[in-house]
Amino acid sequence: MPMKSSDRDIVRVINGETLTTPPIWMMRQAGRYLPEYKETRKQAGGFLDLCYNPELAVEVTLQPIRRFGFDAAILFSDILVIPDALGVGVRFEEGRGPIVETVDEERIDTLVSDSVINHLSPVLETVERLRECLPQETALLGFCGAPWTVATYMIAGHGTPDQGPARQFALNSPVAFQKLMDVLVEASSQYLIAQLDNGADAVQIFDSWASVLDEDQFEKWCVKPVAEIVKKIRAVRPEAKIIGFPKGVGAFYKGYAKITGVDMIGLDWTIPMSFAQELQTDSPIQGNLDPKRLIAGGSPLDQGIDAVLENLADGPLVFNLGHGITPETSIEHVQQMVTRVKSFSR
Ligand code: 1CP
């Protein structure tokens, strides 16, 4: 008998349970800190070739599960496959990160989401294959970028320190920017529904650049589009489990779960523990170890882990980093973290 999705530990936490030992996974757990990832990446050719090759994408998704036994696997892909599927060119340059073709008002007017699912069918095949080969108790997470975060790359063409180009565009050309958001909401909703249909236990919406907006713009471009995606998903999949991760938004975390409708929120490491505890009374939380502590190892790492566990493990908690692991992190430190979290019980 296959295990029910609702019996997997992460789904239990998303449903509000407090477990004796919090389940653990790690953002960017498949990636360049793993030698076996670098090996597979070489075989694939380009980064997008890896994302669109189900056999190799399954392999890199499973690598961190084999090594560390995380409680969830996250689909190997990238948030920028959505612009790629909309026909907006994306390439990844070694050591430079993603380069996206930029869009202006005229180009935005021509964007349609019709072929997104067809274009992303290899990724959906990866999801399907993963559910078949993952251990029964390991949850499978799908994901997409939030419309705001994806749009910042489509406007600037790459990551910038404060995503100024997209902030300026949204203020100068709100009608065109709304059109871009509408296309991204529709494409992302279809994509997440398809991931759930193909076997994902839950999906996470990464709003990695949510922290750069003022209150008015945050409401318009972060809260509203994510709320619309949640609504569109729930219209066809009322039981869908959705994690929101508006990174770095400080006081704006308050009310985010309720207004957007997400089931659980991911917190970054800048959130005071007392505020995290307050947020945890509204929804389960995920997080929030500073990835720099994972690089440091030793007692800075142990202290950071213990702070999260002591303050947050008495409520529904999924242990995670406050953002993705970076390539310079040592594998031994990851093992140190997993061992310490798994040996904790409240
Ligand atoms: O050459 C390589 O191997 C590139 C490194 C890499 C990897 C491993 C990139 C380029 N993307 C990924 C995979 C990835 N990206 C995953 C896979 C699953 C996992 O977590 O194991 C996920 C969930 C993402 C999500 C993603 N991509 C986000 C949101 C999360 C975050 O880290 O903030 C963002 C902003 C991106 C864009 C992107 N893709 C890659 C890079 C280096 C970046 C950031 C670039 C920048 O802002 O400059």
CSV table of C-alpha atoms and ligand atoms in Angstrom, one decimal:
chain,number,residue,atom,x,y,z
A,1,MET,CA,0.0,0.0,0.0
A,2,PRO,CA,1.5,3.4,-0.9
A,3,MET,CA,1.7,5.8,2.0
A,4,LYS,CA,-0.9,8.6,2.0
A,5,SER,CA,0.4,12.1,1.4
A,6,SER,CA,-1.2,13.3,4.6
A,7,ASP,CA,0.9,10.8,6.6
A,8,ARG,CA,4.3,12.2,5.4
A,9,ASP,CA,5.8,14.3,8.2
A,10,ILE,CA,6.1,17.6,6.4
A,11,VAL,CA,2.5,17.4,5.3
A,12,ARG,CA,1.5,16.6,8.9
A,13,VAL,CA,3.2,19.8,10.0
A,14,ILE,CA,1.6,21.8,7.2
A,15,ASN,CA,-1.7,20.5,8.5
A,16,GLY,CA,-0.9,22.0,11.9
A,17,GLU,CA,0.7,19.1,13.8
A,18,THR,CA,3.6,19.6,16.2
A,19,LEU,CA,5.9,16.6,15.9
A,20,THR,CA,8.3,15.4,18.6
A,21,THR,CA,11.2,15.9,16.1
A,22,PRO,CA,10.7,18.5,13.4
A,23,PRO,CA,11.1,17.3,9.9
A,24,ILE,CA,14.0,18.8,7.9
A,25,TRP,CA,14.9,19.7,4.4
A,26,MET,CA,17.1,22.5,3.0
A,27,MET,CA,16.5,25.1,0.3
A,28,ARG,CA,18.8,24.5,-2.7
A,29,GLN,CA,19.6,21.1,-1.3
A,30,ALA,CA,20.6,19.9,-4.7
A,31,GLY,CA,23.4,22.0,-5.9
A,32,ARG,CA,27.0,22.9,-6.3
A,33,TYR,CA,28.1,22.1,-2.7
A,34,LEU,CA,27.7,18.4,-3.8
A,35,PRO,CA,30.5,16.8,-6.0
A,36,GLU,CA,27.9,14.4,-7.4
A,37,TYR,CA,25.8,17.4,-8.5
A,38,LYS,CA,28.7,19.0,-10.3
A,39,GLU,CA,29.4,15.7,-12.1
A,40,THR,CA,25.8,15.3,-13.3
A,41,ARG,CA,25.7,19.0,-14.3
A,42,LYS,CA,28.7,18.5,-16.6
A,43,GLN,CA,27.0,15.5,-18.3
A,44,ALA,CA,23.8,17.6,-18.9
A,45,GLY,CA,25.5,20.4,-20.8
A,46,GLY,CA,23.7,23.6,-19.9
A,47,PHE,CA,21.8,24.3,-16.7
A,48,LEU,CA,18.4,24.4,-18.6
A,49,ASP,CA,19.3,21.1,-20.3
A,50,LEU,CA,19.6,19.6,-16.8
A,51,CYS,CA,16.2,21.1,-15.8
A,52,TYR,CA,14.6,19.6,-18.9
A,53,ASN,CA,16.2,16.2,-18.8
A,54,PRO,CA,13.9,14.0,-16.5
A,55,GLU,CA,16.5,11.3,-16.0
A,56,LEU,CA,19.2,13.6,-14.9
A,57,ALA,CA,16.8,16.0,-13.0
A,58,VAL,CA,15.5,13.0,-11.0
A,59,GLU,CA,19.1,12.0,-10.3
A,60,VAL,CA,20.1,15.4,-8.9
A,61,THR,CA,16.9,15.6,-6.9
A,62,LEU,CA,17.7,12.3,-5.2
A,63,GLN,CA,21.4,13.0,-4.5
A,64,PRO,CA,20.8,15.0,-1.2
A,65,ILE,CA,18.1,12.5,-0.1
A,66,ARG,CA,20.6,9.6,-0.5
A,67,ARG,CA,23.3,11.4,1.4
A,68,PHE,CA,21.3,13.0,4.2
A,69,GLY,CA,17.9,11.4,4.4
A,70,PHE,CA,16.0,14.7,4.3
A,71,ASP,CA,12.2,14.5,5.0
A,72,ALA,CA,11.5,16.2,1.7
A,73,ALA,CA,12.9,16.2,-1.8
A,74,ILE,CA,12.4,19.4,-3.8
A,75,LEU,CA,12.0,19.0,-7.6
A,76,PHE,CA,15.1,20.1,-9.4
A,77,SER,CA,14.3,22.9,-11.7
A,78,ASP,CA,14.5,26.7,-11.5
A,79,ILE,CA,12.0,29.6,-11.1
A,80,LEU,CA,13.1,31.0,-14.5
A,81,VAL,CA,11.7,28.1,-16.5
A,82,ILE,CA,8.4,30.1,-16.5
A,83,PRO,CA,9.9,33.0,-18.6
A,84,ASP,CA,11.5,30.4,-20.7
A,85,ALA,CA,8.2,28.7,-21.3
A,86,LEU,CA,6.6,32.1,-22.2
A,87,GLY,CA,9.2,32.4,-24.9
A,88,VAL,CA,11.4,34.9,-23.1
A,89,GLY,CA,15.0,33.6,-23.5
A,90,VAL,CA,16.9,32.5,-20.4
A,91,ARG,CA,20.5,31.4,-20.2
A,92,PHE,CA,22.7,30.5,-17.3
A,93,GLU,CA,26.3,31.6,-17.4
A,94,GLU,CA,29.0,29.8,-15.4
A,95,GLY,CA,29.8,31.9,-12.4
A,96,ARG,CA,27.4,34.8,-13.4
A,97,GLY,CA,24.0,33.3,-12.7
A,98,PRO,CA,20.9,33.7,-15.0
A,99,ILE,CA,20.7,36.1,-17.9
A,100,VAL,CA,17.1,36.7,-19.0
A,101,GLU,CA,16.0,38.5,-22.2
A,102,THR,CA,14.4,41.8,-21.0
A,103,VAL,CA,10.7,42.7,-21.6
A,104,ASP,CA,9.3,46.2,-22.3
A,105,GLU,CA,5.7,47.3,-22.5
A,106,GLU,CA,5.3,46.2,-26.1
A,107,ARG,CA,6.7,42.7,-25.5
A,108,ILE,CA,4.6,42.3,-22.4
A,109,ASP,CA,1.5,42.9,-24.5
A,110,THR,CA,2.4,39.9,-26.6
A,111,LEU,CA,3.0,37.4,-23.8
A,112,VAL,CA,0.5,34.5,-23.5
A,113,SER,CA,0.5,31.5,-21.2
A,114,ASP,CA,-1.0,29.0,-23.7
A,115,SER,CA,2.1,26.8,-24.2
A,116,VAL,CA,3.5,26.8,-20.7
A,117,ILE,CA,2.4,23.3,-19.7
A,118,ASN,CA,3.4,21.8,-23.0
A,119,HIS,CA,6.9,23.5,-22.8
A,120,LEU,CA,7.3,22.3,-19.2
A,121,SER,CA,6.2,18.7,-19.8
A,122,PRO,CA,9.7,17.3,-19.1
A,123,VAL,CA,9.7,18.9,-15.7
A,124,LEU,CA,6.3,17.4,-15.0
A,125,GLU,CA,7.6,14.0,-16.1
A,126,THR,CA,10.4,14.5,-13.5
A,127,VAL,CA,7.8,15.1,-10.8
A,128,GLU,CA,6.0,11.9,-11.8
A,129,ARG,CA,9.1,9.8,-11.9
A,130,LEU,CA,10.3,11.2,-8.6
A,131,ARG,CA,7.2,10.1,-6.8
A,132,GLU,CA,7.7,6.6,-8.1
A,133,CYS,CA,11.3,6.3,-6.9
A,134,LEU,CA,11.4,8.3,-3.7
A,135,PRO,CA,11.2,6.5,-0.3
A,136,GLN,CA,7.5,6.4,0.7
A,137,GLU,CA,8.0,8.6,3.7
A,138,THR,CA,9.8,11.3,1.8
A,139,ALA,CA,7.6,14.2,0.8
A,140,LEU,CA,8.0,15.6,-2.7
A,141,LEU,CA,7.8,19.4,-3.0
A,142,GLY,CA,7.1,21.3,-6.2
A,143,PHE,CA,7.7,25.0,-6.6
A,144,CYS,CA,7.6,28.1,-8.7
A,145,GLY,CA,8.8,31.7,-8.3
A,146,ALA,CA,6.3,34.2,-7.1
A,147,PRO,CA,5.2,36.6,-10.0
A,148,TRP,CA,7.1,39.6,-8.4
A,149,THR,CA,10.4,37.7,-8.1
A,150,VAL,CA,10.2,36.2,-11.6
A,151,ALA,CA,9.2,39.6,-13.0
A,152,THR,CA,12.3,41.3,-11.4
A,153,TYR,CA,14.5,39.1,-13.6
A,154,MET,CA,12.4,39.7,-16.7
A,155,ILE,CA,12.7,43.5,-16.3
A,156,ALA,CA,16.4,43.7,-15.3
A,157,GLY,CA,17.6,40.7,-17.2
A,158,HIS,CA,19.6,39.4,-14.2
A,159,GLY,CA,19.7,39.7,-10.4
A,160,THR,CA,20.6,43.2,-9.1
A,161,PRO,CA,21.3,44.2,-5.5
A,162,ASP,CA,17.9,45.8,-4.9
A,163,GLN,CA,15.9,44.9,-8.1
A,164,GLY,CA,15.6,48.7,-8.8
A,165,PRO,CA,14.7,48.2,-12.5
A,166,ALA,CA,11.5,46.3,-11.7
A,167,ARG,CA,10.6,48.6,-8.8
A,168,GLN,CA,10.9,51.6,-11.1
A,169,PHE,CA,9.0,49.9,-14.0
A,170,ALA,CA,6.1,48.9,-11.7
A,171,LEU,CA,5.8,52.6,-10.5
A,172,ASN,CA,6.2,54.1,-14.0
A,173,SER,CA,4.1,51.7,-16.0
A,174,PRO,CA,1.6,50.0,-13.6
A,175,VAL,CA,-0.8,49.0,-16.3
A,176,ALA,CA,1.9,47.1,-18.3
A,177,PHE,CA,3.3,45.6,-15.1
A,178,GLN,CA,-0.2,44.4,-14.0
A,179,LYS,CA,-0.4,42.7,-17.4
A,180,LEU,CA,2.9,41.0,-16.8
A,181,MET,CA,1.7,39.9,-13.3
A,182,ASP,CA,-1.5,38.5,-14.8
A,183,VAL,CA,0.4,36.3,-17.3
A,184,LEU,CA,2.7,35.1,-14.6
A,185,VAL,CA,-0.2,34.4,-12.2
A,186,GLU,CA,-1.9,32.3,-14.8
A,187,ALA,CA,1.2,30.4,-15.9
A,188,SER,CA,2.4,29.7,-12.4
A,189,SER,CA,-1.1,28.5,-11.3
A,190,GLN,CA,-1.3,26.1,-14.2
A,191,TYR,CA,2.2,24.9,-13.5
A,192,LEU,CA,1.7,24.3,-9.8
A,193,ILE,CA,-1.6,22.5,-10.4
A,194,ALA,CA,0.2,20.2,-12.9
A,195,GLN,CA,2.9,19.5,-10.4
A,196,LEU,CA,0.3,18.6,-7.8
A,197,ASP,CA,-1.5,16.4,-10.3
A,198,ASN,CA,1.8,14.6,-11.1
A,199,GLY,CA,2.5,13.7,-7.5
A,200,ALA,CA,3.9,16.7,-5.5
A,201,ASP,CA,2.7,16.6,-1.9
A,202,ALA,CA,3.0,20.4,-1.5
A,203,VAL,CA,4.3,23.3,-3.5
A,204,GLN,CA,6.4,26.3,-2.4
A,205,ILE,CA,6.1,29.8,-3.9
A,206,PHE,CA,9.5,31.5,-3.7
A,207,ASP,CA,9.2,35.3,-3.3
A,208,SER,CA,13.0,35.8,-2.8
A,209,TRP,CA,12.8,39.5,-3.7
A,210,ALA,CA,9.7,40.5,-1.7
A,211,SER,CA,11.8,42.5,0.7
A,212,VAL,CA,12.6,45.4,-1.6
A,213,LEU,CA,9.0,47.0,-1.8
A,214,ASP,CA,7.2,49.6,0.2
A,215,GLU,CA,3.9,48.7,1.9
A,216,ASP,CA,1.7,49.7,-1.1
A,217,GLN,CA,3.8,48.0,-3.7
A,218,PHE,CA,4.2,44.9,-1.5
A,219,GLU,CA,0.4,44.6,-1.2
A,220,LYS,CA,0.0,45.0,-5.0
A,221,TRP,CA,2.8,42.9,-6.4
A,222,CYS,CA,3.6,40.3,-3.7
A,223,VAL,CA,0.5,39.7,-1.6
A,224,LYS,CA,-2.2,40.0,-4.3
A,225,PRO,CA,-0.6,37.8,-7.0
A,226,VAL,CA,0.2,35.0,-4.5
A,227,ALA,CA,-3.3,35.2,-3.2
A,228,GLU,CA,-4.6,34.8,-6.7
A,229,ILE,CA,-2.4,31.8,-7.4
A,230,VAL,CA,-3.6,30.1,-4.2
A,231,LYS,CA,-7.2,30.8,-5.2
A,232,LYS,CA,-6.8,29.4,-8.7
A,233,ILE,CA,-5.1,26.3,-7.3
A,234,ARG,CA,-7.7,25.7,-4.6
A,235,ALA,CA,-10.6,26.2,-7.2
A,236,VAL,CA,-9.6,22.9,-8.7
A,237,ARG,CA,-7.6,21.3,-5.8
A,238,PRO,CA,-9.2,22.4,-2.6
A,239,GLU,CA,-6.8,20.2,-0.5
A,240,ALA,CA,-3.6,21.6,-2.1
A,241,LYS,CA,-0.8,22.3,0.4
A,242,ILE,CA,1.0,25.5,-0.3
A,243,ILE,CA,4.0,27.1,1.3
A,244,GLY,CA,4.7,30.8,1.0
A,245,PHE,CA,8.3,32.2,1.3
A,246,PRO,CA,8.3,36.0,1.1
A,247,LYS,CA,12.0,36.3,2.0
A,248,GLY,CA,13.1,39.1,4.2
A,249,VAL,CA,9.8,41.0,4.7
A,250,GLY,CA,10.1,41.5,8.4
A,251,ALA,CA,6.9,43.1,9.8
A,252,PHE,CA,5.0,42.2,6.6
A,253,TYR,CA,5.1,38.5,7.6
A,254,LYS,CA,2.3,39.3,10.0
A,255,GLY,CA,-1.0,38.4,8.2
A,256,TYR,CA,0.7,37.1,5.1
A,257,ALA,CA,-0.5,33.5,5.5
A,258,LYS,CA,-4.1,34.6,6.3
A,259,ILE,CA,-4.4,37.1,3.4
A,260,THR,CA,-2.7,35.0,0.8
A,261,GLY,CA,-4.2,31.7,1.9
A,262,VAL,CA,-0.9,29.8,2.1
A,263,ASP,CA,-0.8,26.9,4.7
A,264,MET,CA,2.7,27.5,6.0
A,265,ILE,CA,5.2,30.4,5.8
A,266,GLY,CA,9.0,30.2,5.3
A,267,LEU,CA,10.9,32.6,7.5
A,268,ASP,CA,14.4,34.0,6.9
A,269,TRP,CA,17.0,34.3,9.7
A,270,THR,CA,16.4,38.0,10.4
A,271,ILE,CA,13.1,37.3,12.1
A,272,PRO,CA,13.3,37.6,15.9
A,273,MET,CA,12.3,34.4,17.7
A,274,SER,CA,9.6,36.1,19.7
A,275,PHE,CA,8.0,37.3,16.4
A,276,ALA,CA,8.4,33.9,14.8
A,277,GLN,CA,6.6,32.4,17.8
A,278,GLU,CA,3.8,34.9,17.3
A,279,LEU,CA,3.6,34.1,13.6
A,280,GLN,CA,3.5,30.4,14.5
A,281,THR,CA,0.2,30.9,16.3
A,282,ASP,CA,-1.3,31.9,12.9
A,283,SER,CA,0.2,29.2,10.7
A,284,PRO,CA,2.9,26.5,10.8
A,285,ILE,CA,6.4,27.9,10.0
A,286,GLN,CA,9.5,26.7,8.2
A,287,GLY,CA,13.0,27.9,8.7
A,288,ASN,CA,15.1,29.8,9.7
A,289,LEU,CA,18.8,29.0,10.2
A,290,ASP,CA,21.2,31.6,8.8
A,291,PRO,CA,23.0,29.7,5.9
A,292,LYS,CA,26.3,31.5,7.1
A,293,ARG,CA,26.1,29.4,10.3
A,294,LEU,CA,26.1,26.3,8.1
A,295,ILE,CA,29.2,27.5,6.4
A,296,ALA,CA,30.8,28.3,9.8
A,297,GLY,CA,30.1,24.9,11.3
A,298,GLY,CA,31.3,24.2,14.9
A,299,SER,CA,29.6,26.0,17.7
A,300,PRO,CA,28.1,28.8,15.7
A,301,LEU,CA,26.2,26.1,13.8
A,302,ASP,CA,25.1,24.2,16.9
A,303,GLN,CA,24.0,27.4,18.7
A,304,GLY,CA,22.0,28.5,15.7
A,305,ILE,CA,20.3,25.1,15.4
A,306,ASP,CA,19.5,25.0,19.1
A,307,ALA,CA,18.0,28.5,19.0
A,308,VAL,CA,15.6,27.4,16.3
A,309,LEU,CA,14.7,24.2,18.1
A,310,GLU,CA,14.4,25.7,21.6
A,311,ASN,CA,12.2,28.6,20.4
A,312,LEU,CA,10.1,27.1,17.7
A,313,ALA,CA,9.8,23.3,18.1
A,314,ASP,CA,6.9,23.5,20.6
A,315,GLY,CA,4.7,24.5,17.7
A,316,PRO,CA,4.3,23.3,14.1
A,317,LEU,CA,7.8,23.6,12.6
A,318,VAL,CA,9.7,22.4,9.5
A,319,PHE,CA,13.4,22.9,10.1
A,320,ASN,CA,15.1,24.6,7.2
A,321,LEU,CA,17.6,27.3,6.4
A,322,GLY,CA,16.4,30.9,6.1
A,323,HIS,CA,17.6,30.9,2.4
A,324,GLY,CA,19.4,28.5,0.1
A,325,ILE,CA,22.7,26.7,0.9
A,326,THR,CA,25.6,28.2,-1.1
A,327,PRO,CA,28.3,26.3,-3.0
A,328,GLU,CA,31.1,27.0,-0.5
A,329,THR,CA,29.3,25.1,2.3
A,330,SER,CA,31.0,21.9,3.5
A,331,ILE,CA,29.1,18.6,3.4
A,332,GLU,CA,30.3,17.7,6.9
A,333,HIS,CA,28.5,20.8,8.2
A,334,VAL,CA,25.3,19.7,6.5
A,335,GLN,CA,25.6,16.3,8.2
A,336,GLN,CA,26.3,18.0,11.5
A,337,MET,CA,23.0,19.9,11.2
A,338,VAL,CA,21.0,16.9,10.1
A,339,THR,CA,22.3,14.7,13.0
A,340,ARG,CA,21.6,17.4,15.5
A,341,VAL,CA,18.1,18.1,14.4
A,342,LYS,CA,17.2,14.4,14.1
A,343,SER,CA,18.5,13.7,17.6
A,344,PHE,CA,16.4,16.4,19.1
A,345,SER,CA,13.1,15.6,20.7
A,346,ARG,CA,10.9,18.0,22.6
B,1,1CP,O1,25.1,26.2,-12.5
B,1,1CP,C1,24.3,25.8,-11.6
B,1,1CP,O2,24.3,24.7,-11.2
B,1,1CP,C2,23.5,26.9,-11.1
B,1,1CP,C3,23.1,27.0,-9.7
B,1,1CP,C4,21.5,26.9,-9.6
B,1,1CP,C5,20.8,25.8,-9.0
B,1,1CP,C6,21.4,24.6,-8.4
B,1,1CP,C7,20.6,27.8,-10.1
B,1,1CP,C8,20.8,29.0,-10.9
B,1,1CP,N1,19.3,27.3,-9.9
B,1,1CP,C9,19.4,26.1,-9.2
B,1,1CP,C10,18.3,25.2,-8.8
B,1,1CP,C11,17.2,25.8,-8.0
B,1,1CP,N2,16.8,27.1,-8.1
B,1,1CP,C12,16.3,25.1,-7.3
B,1,1CP,C13,16.3,23.6,-7.2
B,1,1CP,C14,15.9,22.8,-6.1
B,1,1CP,C15,16.7,22.8,-4.8
B,1,1CP,O3,16.4,23.7,-4.0
B,1,1CP,O4,17.5,21.9,-4.6
B,1,1CP,C16,15.4,26.0,-6.7
B,1,1CP,C17,14.2,25.8,-5.8
B,1,1CP,C18,15.7,27.3,-7.3
B,1,1CP,C19,14.9,28.5,-7.0
B,1,1CP,C20,15.5,29.8,-7.5
B,1,1CP,N3,16.2,30.1,-8.6
B,1,1CP,C21,15.2,31.0,-6.8
B,1,1CP,C22,14.4,31.1,-5.5
B,1,1CP,C23,15.1,30.7,-4.3
B,1,1CP,C24,16.3,31.6,-3.9
B,1,1CP,O5,17.4,31.0,-3.9
B,1,1CP,O6,16.1,32.8,-3.7
B,1,1CP,C25,15.9,32.1,-7.5
B,1,1CP,C26,15.9,33.6,-7.1
B,1,1CP,C27,16.5,31.5,-8.7
B,1,1CP,C28,17.2,32.2,-9.7
B,1,1CP,C29,18.5,31.7,-9.8
B,1,1CP,N4,18.8,30.5,-10.5
B,1,1CP,C30,20.2,30.2,-10.4
B,1,1CP,C31,20.8,31.3,-9.6
B,1,1CP,C32,22.2,31.3,-9.3
B,1,1CP,C33,19.7,32.2,-9.3
B,1,1CP,C34,19.9,33.4,-8.4
B,1,1CP,C35,20.5,34.5,-9.3
B,1,1CP,C36,20.6,35.9,-8.8
B,1,1CP,O7,19.7,36.4,-8.1
B,1,1CP,O8,21.6,36.5,-9.2
